[in-house]
PDB file of C-alpha atoms in Angstrom:
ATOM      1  CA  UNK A1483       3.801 -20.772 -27.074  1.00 67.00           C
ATOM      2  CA  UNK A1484       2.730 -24.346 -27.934  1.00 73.00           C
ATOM      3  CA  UNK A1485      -1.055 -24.109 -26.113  1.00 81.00           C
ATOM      4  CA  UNK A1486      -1.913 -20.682 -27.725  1.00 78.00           C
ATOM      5  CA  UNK A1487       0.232 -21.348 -30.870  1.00 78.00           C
ATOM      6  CA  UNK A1488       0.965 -17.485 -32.673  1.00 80.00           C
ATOM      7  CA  UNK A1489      -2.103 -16.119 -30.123  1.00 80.00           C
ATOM      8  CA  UNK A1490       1.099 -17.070 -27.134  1.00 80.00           C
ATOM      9  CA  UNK A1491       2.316 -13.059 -25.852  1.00 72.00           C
ATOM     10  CA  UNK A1492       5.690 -14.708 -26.228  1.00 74.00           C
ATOM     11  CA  UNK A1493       4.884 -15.454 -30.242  1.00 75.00           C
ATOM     12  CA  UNK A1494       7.288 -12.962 -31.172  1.00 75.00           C
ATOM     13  CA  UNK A1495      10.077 -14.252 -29.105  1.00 78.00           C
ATOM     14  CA  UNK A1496      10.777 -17.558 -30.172  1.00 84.00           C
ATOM     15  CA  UNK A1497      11.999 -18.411 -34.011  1.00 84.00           C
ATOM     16  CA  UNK A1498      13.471 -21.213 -35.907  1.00 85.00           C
ATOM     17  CA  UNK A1499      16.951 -21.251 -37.918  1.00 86.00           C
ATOM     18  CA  UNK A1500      18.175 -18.045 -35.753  1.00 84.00           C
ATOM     19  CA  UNK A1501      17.664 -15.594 -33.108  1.00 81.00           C
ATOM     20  CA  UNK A1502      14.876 -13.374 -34.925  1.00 77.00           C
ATOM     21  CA  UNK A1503      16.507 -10.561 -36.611  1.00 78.00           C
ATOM     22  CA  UNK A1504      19.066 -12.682 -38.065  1.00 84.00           C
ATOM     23  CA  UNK A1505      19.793 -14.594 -41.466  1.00 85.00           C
ATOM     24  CA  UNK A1506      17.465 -17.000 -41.929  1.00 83.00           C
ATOM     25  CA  UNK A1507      15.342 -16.566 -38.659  1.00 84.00           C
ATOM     26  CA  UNK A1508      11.568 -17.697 -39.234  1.00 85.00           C
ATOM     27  CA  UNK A1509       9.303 -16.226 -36.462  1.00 82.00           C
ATOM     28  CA  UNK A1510       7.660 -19.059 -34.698  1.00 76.00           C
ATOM     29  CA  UNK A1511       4.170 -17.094 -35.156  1.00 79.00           C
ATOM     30  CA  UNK A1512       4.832 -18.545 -38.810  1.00 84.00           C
ATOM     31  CA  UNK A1513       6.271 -21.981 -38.136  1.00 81.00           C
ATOM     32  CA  UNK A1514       4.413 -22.647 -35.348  1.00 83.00           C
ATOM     33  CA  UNK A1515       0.840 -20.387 -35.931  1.00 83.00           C
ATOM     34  CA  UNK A1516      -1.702 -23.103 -34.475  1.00 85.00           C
ATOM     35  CA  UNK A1517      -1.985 -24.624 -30.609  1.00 86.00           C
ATOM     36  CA  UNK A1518       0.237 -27.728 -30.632  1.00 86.00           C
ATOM     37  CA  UNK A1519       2.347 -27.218 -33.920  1.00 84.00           C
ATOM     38  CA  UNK A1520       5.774 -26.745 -31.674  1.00 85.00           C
ATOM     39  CA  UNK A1521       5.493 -29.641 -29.547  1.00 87.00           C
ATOM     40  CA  UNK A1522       4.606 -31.814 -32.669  1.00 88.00           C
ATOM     41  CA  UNK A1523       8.112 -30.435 -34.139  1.00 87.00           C
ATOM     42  CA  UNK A1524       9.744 -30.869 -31.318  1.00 86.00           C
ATOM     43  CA  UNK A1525       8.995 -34.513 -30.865  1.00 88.00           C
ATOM     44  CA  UNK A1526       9.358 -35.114 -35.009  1.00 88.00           C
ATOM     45  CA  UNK A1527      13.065 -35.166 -34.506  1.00 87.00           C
ATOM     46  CA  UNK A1528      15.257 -34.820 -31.536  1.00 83.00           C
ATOM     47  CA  UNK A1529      17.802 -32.281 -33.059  1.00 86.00           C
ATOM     48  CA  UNK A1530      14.911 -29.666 -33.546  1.00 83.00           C
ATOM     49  CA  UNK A1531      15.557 -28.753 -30.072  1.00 85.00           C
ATOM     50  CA  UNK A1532      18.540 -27.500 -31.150  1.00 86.00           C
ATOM     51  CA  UNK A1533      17.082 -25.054 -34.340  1.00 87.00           C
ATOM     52  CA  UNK A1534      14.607 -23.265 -32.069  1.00 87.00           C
ATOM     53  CA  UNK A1535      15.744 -19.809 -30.250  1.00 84.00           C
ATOM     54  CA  UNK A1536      14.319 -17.964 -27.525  1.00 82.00           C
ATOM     55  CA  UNK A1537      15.371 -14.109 -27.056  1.00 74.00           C
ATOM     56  CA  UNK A1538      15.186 -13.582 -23.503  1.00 70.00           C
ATOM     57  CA  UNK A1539      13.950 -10.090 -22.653  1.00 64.00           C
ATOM     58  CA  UNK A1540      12.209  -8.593 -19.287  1.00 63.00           C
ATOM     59  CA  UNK A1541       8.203  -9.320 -19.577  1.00 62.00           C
ATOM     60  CA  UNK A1542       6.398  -8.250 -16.583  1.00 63.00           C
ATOM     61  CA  UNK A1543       4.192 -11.582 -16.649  1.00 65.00           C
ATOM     62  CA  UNK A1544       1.763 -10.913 -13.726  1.00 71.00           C
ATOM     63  CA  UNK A1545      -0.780  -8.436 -13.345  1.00 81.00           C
ATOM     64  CA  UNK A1546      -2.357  -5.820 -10.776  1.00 86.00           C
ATOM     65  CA  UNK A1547      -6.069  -4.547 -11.223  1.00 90.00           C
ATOM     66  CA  UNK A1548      -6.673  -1.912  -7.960  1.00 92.00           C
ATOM     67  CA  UNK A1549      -9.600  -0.111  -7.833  1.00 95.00           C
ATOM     68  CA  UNK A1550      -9.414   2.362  -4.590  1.00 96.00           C
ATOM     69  CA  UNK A1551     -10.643   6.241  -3.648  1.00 96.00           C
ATOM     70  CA  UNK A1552      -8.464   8.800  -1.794  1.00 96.00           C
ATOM     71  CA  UNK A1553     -10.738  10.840  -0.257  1.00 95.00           C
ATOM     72  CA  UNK A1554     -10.437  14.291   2.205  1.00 96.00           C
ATOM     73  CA  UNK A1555     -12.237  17.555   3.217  1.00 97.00           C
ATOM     74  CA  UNK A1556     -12.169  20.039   5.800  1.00 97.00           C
ATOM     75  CA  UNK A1557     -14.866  21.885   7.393  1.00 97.00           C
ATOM     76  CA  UNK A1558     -14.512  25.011   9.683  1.00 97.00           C
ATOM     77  CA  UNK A1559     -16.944  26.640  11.717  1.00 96.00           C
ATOM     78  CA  UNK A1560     -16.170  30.053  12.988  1.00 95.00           C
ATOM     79  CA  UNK A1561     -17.352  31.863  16.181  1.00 94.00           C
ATOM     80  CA  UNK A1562     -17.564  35.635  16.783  1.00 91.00           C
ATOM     81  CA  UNK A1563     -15.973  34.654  21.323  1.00 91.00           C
ATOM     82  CA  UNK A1564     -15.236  31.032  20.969  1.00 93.00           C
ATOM     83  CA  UNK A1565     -12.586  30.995  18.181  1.00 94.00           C
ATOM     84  CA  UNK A1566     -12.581  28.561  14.985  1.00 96.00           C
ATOM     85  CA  UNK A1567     -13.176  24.931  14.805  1.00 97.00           C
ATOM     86  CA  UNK A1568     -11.932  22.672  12.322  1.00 98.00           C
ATOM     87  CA  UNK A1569     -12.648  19.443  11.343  1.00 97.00           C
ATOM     88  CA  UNK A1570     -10.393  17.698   8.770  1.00 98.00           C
ATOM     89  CA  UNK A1571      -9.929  13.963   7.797  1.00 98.00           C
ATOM     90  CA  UNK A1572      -7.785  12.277   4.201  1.00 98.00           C
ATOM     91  CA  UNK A1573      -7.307   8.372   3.942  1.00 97.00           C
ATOM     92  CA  UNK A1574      -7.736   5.765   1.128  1.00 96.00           C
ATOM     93  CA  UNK A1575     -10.637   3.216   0.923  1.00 97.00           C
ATOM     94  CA  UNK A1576      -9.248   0.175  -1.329  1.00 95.00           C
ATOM     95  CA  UNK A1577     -12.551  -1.755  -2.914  1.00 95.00           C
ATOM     96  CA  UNK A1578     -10.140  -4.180  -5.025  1.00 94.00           C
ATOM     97  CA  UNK A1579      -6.431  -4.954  -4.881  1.00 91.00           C
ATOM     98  CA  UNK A1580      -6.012  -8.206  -7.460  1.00 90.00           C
ATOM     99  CA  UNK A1581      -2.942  -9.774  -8.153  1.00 87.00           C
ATOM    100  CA  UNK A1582      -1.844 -12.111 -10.569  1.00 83.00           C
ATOM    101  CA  UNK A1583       1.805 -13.308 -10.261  1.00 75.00           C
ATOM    102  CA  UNK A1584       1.870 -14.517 -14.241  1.00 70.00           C
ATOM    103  CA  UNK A1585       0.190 -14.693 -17.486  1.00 66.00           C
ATOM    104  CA  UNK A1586      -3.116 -17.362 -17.028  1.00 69.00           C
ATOM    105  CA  UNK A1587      -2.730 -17.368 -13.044  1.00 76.00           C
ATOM    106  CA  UNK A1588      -5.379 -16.598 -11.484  1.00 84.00           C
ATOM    107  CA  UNK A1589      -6.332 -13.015  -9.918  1.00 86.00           C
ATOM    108  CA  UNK A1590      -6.515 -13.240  -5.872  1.00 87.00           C
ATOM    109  CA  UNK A1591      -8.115 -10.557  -3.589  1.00 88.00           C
ATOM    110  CA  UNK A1592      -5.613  -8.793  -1.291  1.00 90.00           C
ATOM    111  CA  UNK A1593      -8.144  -6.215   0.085  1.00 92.00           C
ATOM    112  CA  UNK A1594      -8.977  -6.975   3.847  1.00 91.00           C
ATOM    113  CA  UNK A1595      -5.682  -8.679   4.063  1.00 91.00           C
ATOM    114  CA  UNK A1596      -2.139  -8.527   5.792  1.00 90.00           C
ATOM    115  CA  UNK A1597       0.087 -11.321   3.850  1.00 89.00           C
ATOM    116  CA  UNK A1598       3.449 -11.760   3.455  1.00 82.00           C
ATOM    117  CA  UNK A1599       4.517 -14.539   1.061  1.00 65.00           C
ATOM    118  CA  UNK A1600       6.768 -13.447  -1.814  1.00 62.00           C
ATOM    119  CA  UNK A1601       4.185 -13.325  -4.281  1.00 62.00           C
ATOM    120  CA  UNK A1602       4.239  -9.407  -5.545  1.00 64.00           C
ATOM    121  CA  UNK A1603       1.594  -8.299  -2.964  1.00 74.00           C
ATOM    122  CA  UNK A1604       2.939  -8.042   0.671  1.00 78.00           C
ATOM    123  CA  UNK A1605       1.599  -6.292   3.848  1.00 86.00           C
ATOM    124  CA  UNK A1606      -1.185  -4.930   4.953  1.00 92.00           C
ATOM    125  CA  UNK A1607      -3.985  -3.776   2.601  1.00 93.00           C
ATOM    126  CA  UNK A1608      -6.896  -2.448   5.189  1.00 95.00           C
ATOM    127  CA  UNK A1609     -10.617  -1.580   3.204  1.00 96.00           C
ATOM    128  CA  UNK A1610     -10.049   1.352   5.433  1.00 97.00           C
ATOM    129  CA  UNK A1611      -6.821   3.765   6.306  1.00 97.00           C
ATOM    130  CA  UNK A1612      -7.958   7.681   7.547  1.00 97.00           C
ATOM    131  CA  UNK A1613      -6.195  10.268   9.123  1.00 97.00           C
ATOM    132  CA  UNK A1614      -8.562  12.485  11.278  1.00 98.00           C
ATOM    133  CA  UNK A1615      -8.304  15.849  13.007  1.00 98.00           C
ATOM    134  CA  UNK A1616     -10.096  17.886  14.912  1.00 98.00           C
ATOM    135  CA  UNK A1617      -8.729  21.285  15.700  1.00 98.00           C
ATOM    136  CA  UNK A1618      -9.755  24.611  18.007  1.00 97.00           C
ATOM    137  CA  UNK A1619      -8.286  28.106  17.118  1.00 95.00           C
ATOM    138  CA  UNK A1620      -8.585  30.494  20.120  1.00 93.00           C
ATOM    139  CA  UNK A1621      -6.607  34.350  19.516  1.00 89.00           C
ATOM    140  CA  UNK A1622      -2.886  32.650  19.943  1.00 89.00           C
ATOM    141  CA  UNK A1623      -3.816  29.289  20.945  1.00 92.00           C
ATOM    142  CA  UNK A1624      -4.436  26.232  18.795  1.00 95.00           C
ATOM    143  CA  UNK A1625      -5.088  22.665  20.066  1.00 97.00           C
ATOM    144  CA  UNK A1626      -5.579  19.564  17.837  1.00 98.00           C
ATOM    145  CA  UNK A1627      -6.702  16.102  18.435  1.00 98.00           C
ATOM    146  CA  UNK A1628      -5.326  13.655  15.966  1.00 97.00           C
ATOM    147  CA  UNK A1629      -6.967   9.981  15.407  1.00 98.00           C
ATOM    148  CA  UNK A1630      -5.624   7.367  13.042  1.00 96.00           C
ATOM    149  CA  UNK A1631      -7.606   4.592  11.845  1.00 97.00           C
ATOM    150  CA  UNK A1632      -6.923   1.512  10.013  1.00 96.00           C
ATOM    151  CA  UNK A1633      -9.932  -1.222   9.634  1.00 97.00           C
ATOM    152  CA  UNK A1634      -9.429  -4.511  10.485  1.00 95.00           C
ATOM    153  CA  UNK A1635      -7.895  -7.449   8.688  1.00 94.00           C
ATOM    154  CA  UNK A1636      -7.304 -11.084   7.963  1.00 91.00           C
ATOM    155  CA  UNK A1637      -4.053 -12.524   8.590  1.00 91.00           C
ATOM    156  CA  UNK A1638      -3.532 -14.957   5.584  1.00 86.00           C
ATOM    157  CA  UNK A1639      -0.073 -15.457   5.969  1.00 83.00           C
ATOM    158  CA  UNK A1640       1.533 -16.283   2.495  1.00 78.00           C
ATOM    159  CA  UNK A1641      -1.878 -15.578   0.796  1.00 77.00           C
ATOM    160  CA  UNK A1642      -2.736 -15.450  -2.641  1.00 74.00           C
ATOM    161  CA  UNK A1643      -2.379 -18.963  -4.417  1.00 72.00           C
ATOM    162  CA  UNK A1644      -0.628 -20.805  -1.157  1.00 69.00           C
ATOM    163  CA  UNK A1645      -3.692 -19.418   1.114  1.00 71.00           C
ATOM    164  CA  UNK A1646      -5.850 -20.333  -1.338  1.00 69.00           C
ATOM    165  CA  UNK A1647      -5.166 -23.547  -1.500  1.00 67.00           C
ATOM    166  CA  UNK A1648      -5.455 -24.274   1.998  1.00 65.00           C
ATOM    167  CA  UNK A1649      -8.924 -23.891   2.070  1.00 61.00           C
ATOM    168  CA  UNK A1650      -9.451 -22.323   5.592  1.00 59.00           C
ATOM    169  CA  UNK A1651     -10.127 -19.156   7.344  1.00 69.00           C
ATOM    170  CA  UNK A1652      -7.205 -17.147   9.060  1.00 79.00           C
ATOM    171  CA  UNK A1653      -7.364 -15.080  11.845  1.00 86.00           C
ATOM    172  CA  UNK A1654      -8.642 -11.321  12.198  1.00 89.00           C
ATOM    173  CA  UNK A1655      -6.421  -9.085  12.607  1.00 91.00           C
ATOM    174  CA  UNK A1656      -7.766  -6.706  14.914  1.00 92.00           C
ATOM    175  CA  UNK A1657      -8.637  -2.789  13.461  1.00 95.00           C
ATOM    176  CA  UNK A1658      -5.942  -0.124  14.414  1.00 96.00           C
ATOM    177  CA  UNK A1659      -6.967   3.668  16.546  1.00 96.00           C
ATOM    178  CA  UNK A1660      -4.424   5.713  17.318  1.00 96.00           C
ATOM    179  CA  UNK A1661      -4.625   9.394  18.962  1.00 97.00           C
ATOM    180  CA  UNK A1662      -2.562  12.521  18.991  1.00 97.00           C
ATOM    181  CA  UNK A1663      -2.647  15.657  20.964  1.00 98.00           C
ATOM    182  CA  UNK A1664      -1.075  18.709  20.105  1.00 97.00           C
ATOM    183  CA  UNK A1665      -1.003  22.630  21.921  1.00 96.00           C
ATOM    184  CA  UNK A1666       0.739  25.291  20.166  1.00 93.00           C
ATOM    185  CA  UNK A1667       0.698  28.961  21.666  1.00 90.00           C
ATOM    186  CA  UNK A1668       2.543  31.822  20.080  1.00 83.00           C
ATOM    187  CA  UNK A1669       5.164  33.263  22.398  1.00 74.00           C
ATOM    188  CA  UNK A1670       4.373  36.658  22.883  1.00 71.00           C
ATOM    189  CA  UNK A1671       0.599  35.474  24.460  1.00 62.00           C
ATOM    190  CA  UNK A1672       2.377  33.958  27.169  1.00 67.00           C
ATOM    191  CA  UNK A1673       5.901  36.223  27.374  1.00 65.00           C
ATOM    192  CA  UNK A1674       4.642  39.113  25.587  1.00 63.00           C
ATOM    193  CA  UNK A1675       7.230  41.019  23.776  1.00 70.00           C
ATOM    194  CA  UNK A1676      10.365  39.343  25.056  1.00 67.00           C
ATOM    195  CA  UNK A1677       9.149  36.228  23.165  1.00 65.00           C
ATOM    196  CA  UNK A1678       7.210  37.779  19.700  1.00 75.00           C
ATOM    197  CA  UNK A1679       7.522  35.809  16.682  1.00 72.00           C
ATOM    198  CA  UNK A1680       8.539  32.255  19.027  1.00 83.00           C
ATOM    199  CA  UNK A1681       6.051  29.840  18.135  1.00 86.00           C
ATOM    200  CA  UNK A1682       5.825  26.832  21.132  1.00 89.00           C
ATOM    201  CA  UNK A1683       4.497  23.271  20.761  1.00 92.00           C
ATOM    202  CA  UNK A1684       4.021  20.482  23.254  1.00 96.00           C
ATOM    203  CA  UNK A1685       2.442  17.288  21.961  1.00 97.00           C
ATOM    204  CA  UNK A1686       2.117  13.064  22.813  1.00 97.00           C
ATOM    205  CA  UNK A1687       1.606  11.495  19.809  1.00 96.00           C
ATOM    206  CA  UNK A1688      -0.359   7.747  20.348  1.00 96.00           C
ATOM    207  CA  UNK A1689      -1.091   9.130  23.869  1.00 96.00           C
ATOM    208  CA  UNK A1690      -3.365   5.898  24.708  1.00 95.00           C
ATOM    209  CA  UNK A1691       0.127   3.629  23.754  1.00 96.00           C
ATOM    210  CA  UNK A1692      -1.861   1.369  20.798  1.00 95.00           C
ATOM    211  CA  UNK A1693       0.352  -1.170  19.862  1.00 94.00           C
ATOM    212  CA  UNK A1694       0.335  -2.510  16.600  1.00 94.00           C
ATOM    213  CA  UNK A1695      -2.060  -5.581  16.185  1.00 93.00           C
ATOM    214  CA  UNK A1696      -0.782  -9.043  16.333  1.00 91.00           C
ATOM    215  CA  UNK A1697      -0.306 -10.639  13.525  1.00 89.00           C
ATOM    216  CA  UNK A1698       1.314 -14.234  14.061  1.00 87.00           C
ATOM    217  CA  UNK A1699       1.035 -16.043  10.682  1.00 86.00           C
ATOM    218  CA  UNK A1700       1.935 -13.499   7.881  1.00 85.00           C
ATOM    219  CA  UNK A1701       4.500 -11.260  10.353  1.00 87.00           C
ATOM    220  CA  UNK A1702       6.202 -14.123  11.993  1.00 83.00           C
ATOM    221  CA  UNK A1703       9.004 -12.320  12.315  1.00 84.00           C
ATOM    222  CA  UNK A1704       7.941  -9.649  14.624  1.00 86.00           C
ATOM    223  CA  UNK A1705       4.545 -10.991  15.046  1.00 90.00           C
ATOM    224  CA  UNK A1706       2.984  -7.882  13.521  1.00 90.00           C
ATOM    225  CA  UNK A1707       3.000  -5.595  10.507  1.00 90.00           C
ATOM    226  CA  UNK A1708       5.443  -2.653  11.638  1.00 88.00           C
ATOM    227  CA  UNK A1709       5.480  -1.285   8.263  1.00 86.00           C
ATOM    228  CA  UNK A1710       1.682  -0.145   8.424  1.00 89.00           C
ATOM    229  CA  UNK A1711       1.470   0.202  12.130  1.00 91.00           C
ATOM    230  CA  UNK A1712       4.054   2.423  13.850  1.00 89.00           C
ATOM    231  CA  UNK A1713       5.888   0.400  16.513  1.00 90.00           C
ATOM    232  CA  UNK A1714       6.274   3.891  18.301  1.00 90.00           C
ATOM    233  CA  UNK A1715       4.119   3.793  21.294  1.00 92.00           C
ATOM    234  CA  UNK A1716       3.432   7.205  23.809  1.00 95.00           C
ATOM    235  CA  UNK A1717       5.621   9.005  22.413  1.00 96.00           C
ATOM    236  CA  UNK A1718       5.876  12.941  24.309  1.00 97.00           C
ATOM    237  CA  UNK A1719       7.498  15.822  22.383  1.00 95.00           C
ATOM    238  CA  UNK A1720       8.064  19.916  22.934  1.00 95.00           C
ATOM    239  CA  UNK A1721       9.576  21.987  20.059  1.00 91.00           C
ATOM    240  CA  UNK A1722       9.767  25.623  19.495  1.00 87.00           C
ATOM    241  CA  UNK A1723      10.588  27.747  16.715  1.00 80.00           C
ATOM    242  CA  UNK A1724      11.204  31.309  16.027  1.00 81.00           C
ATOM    243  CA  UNK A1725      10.643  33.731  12.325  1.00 74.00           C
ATOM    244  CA  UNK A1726      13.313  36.361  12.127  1.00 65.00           C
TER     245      UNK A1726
END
């Protein structure tokens, strides 16, 4: 309030004589209207402390500017012996995540990052995150081949201001690949009648056991972000399911 004067976002909650909306309650906007005028009242006498009032309501002070792209297709290419083939992928590319944790602070770059300091912004924040699949249709048969992908990123630790400040590189975080394999049959291509309208599945998801990448500074705790990368390695599954 006293560097901006009645420019100051919190203008309209300070006044003099009163909480504003009272009897006699001047809006400091009025008393105040130039850089510097509240401070000079304030120091004038002592007891003005006492005649100015604050009303003390929720202000989201900081500030996010993201800029990012989800992005996904499918393509399918069909056979007249060899079945269908489909290729399919969906994921987010972030070109700015900016954070500001309040009102003059400066914005800081989270993109490319994996922090986890308090300050608004925590985790993991790859340029790159996709989901890809690649999947073969054959009469009752279907088999898919699942990759996730997250790029690589820096470990910053707190980041924002308190990496800033520090004035050095952290480490790289390395990039993330995961793969998943799926066969499904329908039950009466394998059982005929005796199993018609049973679907079956068998399927390893993160069959090449990727652990998540280590991440000592910002993930201290567990030295890695579990929250973007599963901590689930090889894991092997079978399900079936029937339609009545």
């Amino acid at each position: 309030m006293n560097t901006l004067g009645k420019a100051s976002p919190f203008a309209g909650l300070v006044s003099i004589n009163n909480f504003f909306g009272r009897s006699g309650a001047v809006l400091a906007s009025t008393a105040f209207p130039n850089p510097g005028d509240l401070q000079t009242y304030l120091l004038a006498n002592p007891a003005n402390s006492l005649n100015v009032y604050t009303s003390d309501h929720f202000i989201n002070q900081g500030g996010v500017k993201i800029r990012s792209f989800t992005l996904n297709g499918s393509y399918t290419l069909s056979t007249e012996k060899a079945g269908n083939y489909t290729f399919a992928t969906a994921g987010t590319v972030f070109d700015s995540y900016q954070y500001s944790a309040s009102l003059g602070a400066p914005y800081y770059e989270y993109v490319g990052t994996g922090t986890d300091g308090g300050t608004g912004v925590q985790g993991t924040i790859p340029k790159y995150h996709f989901y890809t699949t690649a999947t073969w249709n054959y009469q009752n048969w279907t088999v898919t081949l699942g990759n996730t992908y997250v790029s690589s990123v820096i470990d910053e630790g707190a980041g924002g201001p308190v990496y800033a400040n520090l004035g050095k590189q952290g480490a790289r975080i390395a990039s993330y690949m995961a793969w998943d394999f799926q066969l499904a049959v329908q039950g009466d291509a394998i059982l005929g009648e005796y199993a018609k309208g049973w679907d079956f599945s068998i399927g390893v998801n993160n069959f090449t056991d990727a652990q998540p990448p280590a991440s000592f500074s910002a993930f201290s705790t567990n030295n890695a972000d579990t929250g973007t990368y599963s901590p689930v390695g090889r894991f092997v599954y079978v399900s079936a399911s029937v339609k009545m």
